[in-house]
Amino acid sequence: MGIAEIVLTTAALLIVVASVQPLARRSGLPFTVVLALAGVAIGLAAAWLQSHRVADQVSQVASAVIDIPVSSSLFLTVLLPILLFQGAVTIDARRLMQDIAPVILLAVLAVIVALGIIGGAVWLVAPMPLAVCLLFGAIVATTDPSAVIALFRDLGAPARLTRLVEGESLLNDATAIAAFSAFLAVVITGQDLDFWMVSENIVVGLLGGALAGLLAGRAAAWMLEQLRFYRAAQLTIAVALPYAVYVISDHYIGVSGVTAVVISGLVLSAVGRSRFQAETFRFFEETLEQLAFWATSLIFLLAALLAPRLLADVTLLDLLYLLVAVVAALAARAVILFGIFPLLSLARVTQKVTTQTKTVIIWGGLRGSVTLALVLAVSENFLVDPEVKRFIAIQATGFALFTLLVQGTTLSTLMRRLGLDQLSPIDRAFRSQVLQQSLSSVGSSLRSFAGRYELEDELVDQAIRPYNERLSRVAEDDSFAEAISDRDRLTVGLIALANQEKSLLLQQGWSGGLRSALVDRYLLSVESMIDAVRSDGRLGYLRAARRPYRQSRWFRFIAWLHFRCGVNRPLAIYLGQRFQFLLINRIIILELIYFLEFRLAGLLGDRLTEVLGEIVNLRLEEVERHLIALRLQYPNYARELDHEVLERYAYREELEQVAQLRDAGIIGEDLARDLRVEAGSVHASSRRSAKVDFKATTPELLHAFPVFAALSEADLERVAKKLQTRVVADDAHVFRRGDPGDGMYFIASGAVEIRIGEEQHRLGRGDFFGEMAMLDQRRRSAEVRSISYSHLLFLPRAAFDEISVLVPEWRSQLAEVAAARRRMNEGEKEESAEKPAEDPPKETPEELREAQPEEIDGDAGEESPAPVLKLQGLLKNRDGDG
């Protein structure tokens, strides 16, 4: 069969695919089921025409259809990689990673249980060795990813459950193919069945493929980052990735190519979106969707064409074996869903699944592309015994056709009978509010349109009457108020805000507002906010929103390097990224306030909009508190970042103006492209790399300390030049008892805890400590620990002595404060000795932090309700050295 005939036949099959799609919609059957029916019908018709030789030309057409070169390599190497890659990219990998343990458990365990039950059941009735029956079990153990994903989306299953099953349906192909390869090797060589060797091969293949996919995905993400402004190059890299990964892993490294493709797709799903521009990523998704549609369609159609030939010599006994396999497969899925899922639910690693949903999942286990490809792999292998080939071909092909033609055609009926095709109660009630707003908008827009073009009022009334009637019916429907509780409506509103925040964040990321790594971290935070809303309402939403501000272990480590070893660069990079994060976070939250007022208010009502506004304003206040502290500490860096934001906004507006002129037809695509390139080059040349300067201590910042109030501007300039910035992590020691008195500290932001013996005190912004050891020329008499993320200004001993000489009154003021503290401390000790009463319970560091739930990373200012002491109260309850 020549190249021209192959191309012509493929084109004809694609036309059939295009014709089948509207037929599937009208019939209400899944598209793959109708496609399989069409393929079987075409295959039967071609075989009949070829055998009866109606006419030479017709016989040639029939031969072209029957003899089209279809092989397992075509399925596994050309069509399957893009299908799996598209499914992996479509899944939200950030949230899937939260459930990766149960996903892997289901992906591996479900296949092993299925192949064991199916193979064992068939071995009991069929005259075939156990290895052959287990080979057949591996072929039919895995469900078709596209069918399963489409099924769950149609079901409207809970989001977390959908992620579990989607991830399992993608990863179980790798397990099935690895098991297939191991059992096929046993069948070909005739060796005894060694389950330990088979298990070892499966594990090595899966782990090796996962590592290869991870490395390939990260490399592709890096390349996409470098090619951000080259759309064609980015798309080329993304489409070539699954094929390169599959071939290298499967044919050269000897690990699971399927696993490698899926993992690389999940990596791009997690970090790829922030590497594309908005328009490019949408086009990338559409391109993958189209390629996956062609791959799925050709797989099912070509496999269905082969079905009549593979089932040519079927017998009644074969039908009996097939019936046993079908029952065993349903039982295997029941074992997973009714045996394993409840255990996962009890362990709180997955949500509970209703019996109705489990029933549909069991019956919806459609087999497709992988099953038929593995059948061909056995049929093409000349080392396999012909009787084994016949058995595998009949049983596996018949099994796949049964799931498609019997289970697939009855699936929608089963869903309707179980009531799984209906909207959830919240969606049904919320539907009236959405309809009311949209119908009102349609009516006003229609009248505006008619007035603009001077259409007859009578025609306008006729056109608008159905909408008014529907609007009246919707207005009388009070199911929204009755069916949805305040908590449910609040949940809907918070999830809408989180989704809008995700959209705004990606816009900022595409414009260069944040580094890709920060965008990825922010996106994961937003997803956590959505999950927290569903489980804990607004409190969960606020806790998840605060989580990015907290210190990580990495921050604790680099803060220790900065404070103890003088290594500043890692901390400077971290603080710079934190500053950018807070700045963009503030912009996005302000956009959320606008979105809430102008988009959600009409749907949710005034009272709920007010509550949501209070929640968003809480977030805004927290972000601004952190920003104020950083702006005080690094004013020059803050100004540079503000300038970058304005420059990026101007660049985005310039591109928008060019796009509007192009869409209006005022300029052509060539001129628009030239203008975009020029704007991009100007934008790139104007970008500056702002850096955090740890020496940026200004007189304005020192005004926050009452102890500097009497100094002149010139004296403040001298002090500012001597101060050093120290950033201290939560629960990190500033100094310990007995350490040298090498300087004193001023708290720019944050809070510290001072301990002398059994006594504890806390100090916050505007306070100072450590001066007694300086004045008395002795070692530290207290232990000081940061109880939040704290910015401290450190004045070394040499600088202290120098400033004391230049400004003698300042040293005198500190000496008076120190003397008063000593007297106060001695008085407290005497009073404590005279009253040997039971000591009050001491607060643990954890209790101290829990007493300030609204504080994130410290910044304990005047608004804080926590008992943070100020300089004015030092003479009453302050210990000696602090």
PDB file of C-alpha atoms in Angstrom, residues 150-259:
ATOM      1  CA  ALA A 150     -15.004  12.777  30.398  1.00  0.00           C
ATOM      2  CA  LEU A 151     -17.236  10.574  32.568  1.00  0.00           C
ATOM      3  CA  PHE A 152     -16.299  12.295  35.828  1.00  0.00           C
ATOM      4  CA  ARG A 153     -16.635  15.752  34.360  1.00  0.00           C
ATOM      5  CA  ASP A 154     -20.095  14.843  33.134  1.00  0.00           C
ATOM      6  CA  LEU A 155     -20.929  13.455  36.570  1.00  0.00           C
ATOM      7  CA  GLY A 156     -19.950  16.675  38.314  1.00  0.00           C
ATOM      8  CA  ALA A 157     -18.132  14.664  40.973  1.00  0.00           C
ATOM      9  CA  PRO A 158     -16.410  16.446  43.909  1.00  0.00           C
ATOM     10  CA  ALA A 159     -13.217  18.167  42.834  1.00  0.00           C
ATOM     11  CA  ARG A 160     -10.880  16.132  45.016  1.00  0.00           C
ATOM     12  CA  LEU A 161     -12.466  12.827  43.998  1.00  0.00           C
ATOM     13  CA  THR A 162     -12.204  13.852  40.348  1.00  0.00           C
ATOM     14  CA  ARG A 163      -8.498  14.567  40.789  1.00  0.00           C
ATOM     15  CA  LEU A 164      -7.954  11.158  42.349  1.00  0.00           C
ATOM     16  CA  VAL A 165      -9.666   9.241  39.571  1.00  0.00           C
ATOM     17  CA  GLU A 166      -8.207  11.376  36.788  1.00  0.00           C
ATOM     18  CA  GLY A 167      -4.706  10.921  38.147  1.00  0.00           C
ATOM     19  CA  GLU A 168      -5.261   7.216  38.636  1.00  0.00           C
ATOM     20  CA  SER A 169      -6.624   6.778  35.109  1.00  0.00           C
ATOM     21  CA  LEU A 170      -3.531   8.419  33.640  1.00  0.00           C
ATOM     22  CA  LEU A 171      -0.937   6.638  35.759  1.00  0.00           C
ATOM     23  CA  ASN A 172      -2.518   3.168  35.606  1.00  0.00           C
ATOM     24  CA  ASP A 173      -1.590   2.886  31.919  1.00  0.00           C
ATOM     25  CA  ALA A 174       2.049   2.840  32.962  1.00  0.00           C
ATOM     26  CA  THR A 175       1.442   0.041  35.474  1.00  0.00           C
ATOM     27  CA  ALA A 176      -0.563  -1.997  32.958  1.00  0.00           C
ATOM     28  CA  ILE A 177       2.066  -1.677  30.206  1.00  0.00           C
ATOM     29  CA  ALA A 178       4.876  -2.528  32.622  1.00  0.00           C
ATOM     30  CA  ALA A 179       2.980  -5.615  33.786  1.00  0.00           C
ATOM     31  CA  PHE A 180       2.157  -6.492  30.162  1.00  0.00           C
ATOM     32  CA  SER A 181       5.849  -6.375  29.191  1.00  0.00           C
ATOM     33  CA  ALA A 182       6.835  -8.572  32.130  1.00  0.00           C
ATOM     34  CA  PHE A 183       4.174 -11.225  31.475  1.00  0.00           C
ATOM     35  CA  LEU A 184       4.810 -11.151  27.704  1.00  0.00           C
ATOM     36  CA  ALA A 185       8.482 -11.938  28.354  1.00  0.00           C
ATOM     37  CA  VAL A 186       7.404 -14.955  30.425  1.00  0.00           C
ATOM     38  CA  VAL A 187       5.025 -16.167  27.682  1.00  0.00           C
ATOM     39  CA  ILE A 188       7.637 -15.806  24.936  1.00  0.00           C
ATOM     40  CA  THR A 189      10.541 -17.447  26.805  1.00  0.00           C
ATOM     41  CA  GLY A 190       8.434 -20.146  28.421  1.00  0.00           C
ATOM     42  CA  GLN A 191      10.037 -19.528  31.813  1.00  0.00           C
ATOM     43  CA  ASP A 192       8.330 -20.276  35.077  1.00  0.00           C
ATOM     44  CA  LEU A 193       6.249 -17.427  36.392  1.00  0.00           C
ATOM     45  CA  ASP A 194       8.407 -15.495  38.883  1.00  0.00           C
ATOM     46  CA  PHE A 195       6.229 -12.923  40.624  1.00  0.00           C
ATOM     47  CA  TRP A 196       9.226 -11.339  42.366  1.00  0.00           C
ATOM     48  CA  MET A 197      10.972 -10.701  39.038  1.00  0.00           C
ATOM     49  CA  VAL A 198       7.758  -9.343  37.516  1.00  0.00           C
ATOM     50  CA  SER A 199       7.259  -6.992  40.469  1.00  0.00           C
ATOM     51  CA  GLU A 200      10.860  -5.799  40.269  1.00  0.00           C
ATOM     52  CA  ASN A 201      10.525  -5.016  36.553  1.00  0.00           C
ATOM     53  CA  ILE A 202       7.309  -3.080  37.180  1.00  0.00           C
ATOM     54  CA  VAL A 203       8.814  -1.002  40.019  1.00  0.00           C
ATOM     55  CA  VAL A 204      12.035  -0.207  38.152  1.00  0.00           C
ATOM     56  CA  GLY A 205      10.121   0.792  35.033  1.00  0.00           C
ATOM     57  CA  LEU A 206       7.724   3.051  36.920  1.00  0.00           C
ATOM     58  CA  LEU A 207      10.344   4.794  39.088  1.00  0.00           C
ATOM     59  CA  GLY A 208      12.752   5.224  36.191  1.00  0.00           C
ATOM     60  CA  GLY A 209      10.017   6.655  33.993  1.00  0.00           C
ATOM     61  CA  ALA A 210       8.925   9.050  36.742  1.00  0.00           C
ATOM     62  CA  LEU A 211      12.489  10.354  37.151  1.00  0.00           C
ATOM     63  CA  ALA A 212      12.956  10.744  33.392  1.00  0.00           C
ATOM     64  CA  GLY A 213       9.645  12.593  33.089  1.00  0.00           C
ATOM     65  CA  LEU A 214      10.483  14.896  35.996  1.00  0.00           C
ATOM     66  CA  LEU A 215      13.842  15.890  34.518  1.00  0.00           C
ATOM     67  CA  ALA A 216      12.388  16.342  31.041  1.00  0.00           C
ATOM     68  CA  GLY A 217       9.495  18.438  32.347  1.00  0.00           C
ATOM     69  CA  ARG A 218      11.795  20.745  34.318  1.00  0.00           C
ATOM     70  CA  ALA A 219      14.101  21.128  31.311  1.00  0.00           C
ATOM     71  CA  ALA A 220      11.153  21.966  29.065  1.00  0.00           C
ATOM     72  CA  ALA A 221       9.859  24.501  31.609  1.00  0.00           C
ATOM     73  CA  TRP A 222      13.261  26.188  31.638  1.00  0.00           C
ATOM     74  CA  MET A 223      13.315  26.353  27.833  1.00  0.00           C
ATOM     75  CA  LEU A 224       9.793  27.783  27.777  1.00  0.00           C
ATOM     76  CA  GLU A 225      10.916  30.446  30.253  1.00  0.00           C
ATOM     77  CA  GLN A 226      13.751  31.498  27.937  1.00  0.00           C
ATOM     78  CA  LEU A 227      11.432  31.554  24.894  1.00  0.00           C
ATOM     79  CA  ARG A 228       8.603  33.471  26.591  1.00  0.00           C
ATOM     80  CA  PHE A 229       8.164  35.940  23.725  1.00  0.00           C
ATOM     81  CA  TYR A 230       8.534  33.379  20.909  1.00  0.00           C
ATOM     82  CA  ARG A 231       5.137  31.759  20.468  1.00  0.00           C
ATOM     83  CA  ALA A 232       5.990  29.342  17.652  1.00  0.00           C
ATOM     84  CA  ALA A 233       9.123  28.149  19.449  1.00  0.00           C
ATOM     85  CA  GLN A 234       7.252  27.565  22.712  1.00  0.00           C
ATOM     86  CA  LEU A 235       4.530  25.545  20.987  1.00  0.00           C
ATOM     87  CA  THR A 236       7.133  23.482  19.136  1.00  0.00           C
ATOM     88  CA  ILE A 237       8.920  22.602  22.381  1.00  0.00           C
ATOM     89  CA  ALA A 238       5.653  21.709  24.123  1.00  0.00           C
ATOM     90  CA  VAL A 239       4.337  19.468  21.336  1.00  0.00           C
ATOM     91  CA  ALA A 240       7.688  17.741  20.752  1.00  0.00           C
ATOM     92  CA  LEU A 241       8.171  17.000  24.457  1.00  0.00           C
ATOM     93  CA  PRO A 242       5.880  13.930  24.832  1.00  0.00           C
ATOM     94  CA  TYR A 243       7.310  12.200  21.768  1.00  0.00           C
ATOM     95  CA  ALA A 244      10.932  12.836  22.722  1.00  0.00           C
ATOM     96  CA  VAL A 245      10.323  11.715  26.297  1.00  0.00           C
ATOM     97  CA  TYR A 246       8.452   8.558  25.270  1.00  0.00           C
ATOM     98  CA  VAL A 247      10.965   7.348  22.681  1.00  0.00           C
ATOM     99  CA  ILE A 248      14.057   8.084  24.781  1.00  0.00           C
ATOM    100  CA  SER A 249      12.593   6.466  27.902  1.00  0.00           C
ATOM    101  CA  ASP A 250      11.033   3.433  26.249  1.00  0.00           C
ATOM    102  CA  HIS A 251      13.575   2.616  23.545  1.00  0.00           C
ATOM    103  CA  TYR A 252      16.897   3.892  24.882  1.00  0.00           C
ATOM    104  CA  ILE A 253      16.777   4.027  28.686  1.00  0.00           C
ATOM    105  CA  GLY A 254      14.490   1.006  29.098  1.00  0.00           C
ATOM    106  CA  VAL A 255      12.022   2.558  31.543  1.00  0.00           C
ATOM    107  CA  SER A 256       8.302   3.268  31.287  1.00  0.00           C
ATOM    108  CA  GLY A 257       7.747   5.776  28.494  1.00  0.00           C
ATOM    109  CA  VAL A 258       4.106   6.170  29.472  1.00  0.00           C
ATOM    110  CA  THR A 259       5.065   7.197  33.016  1.00  0.00           C
TER     111      THR A 259
END
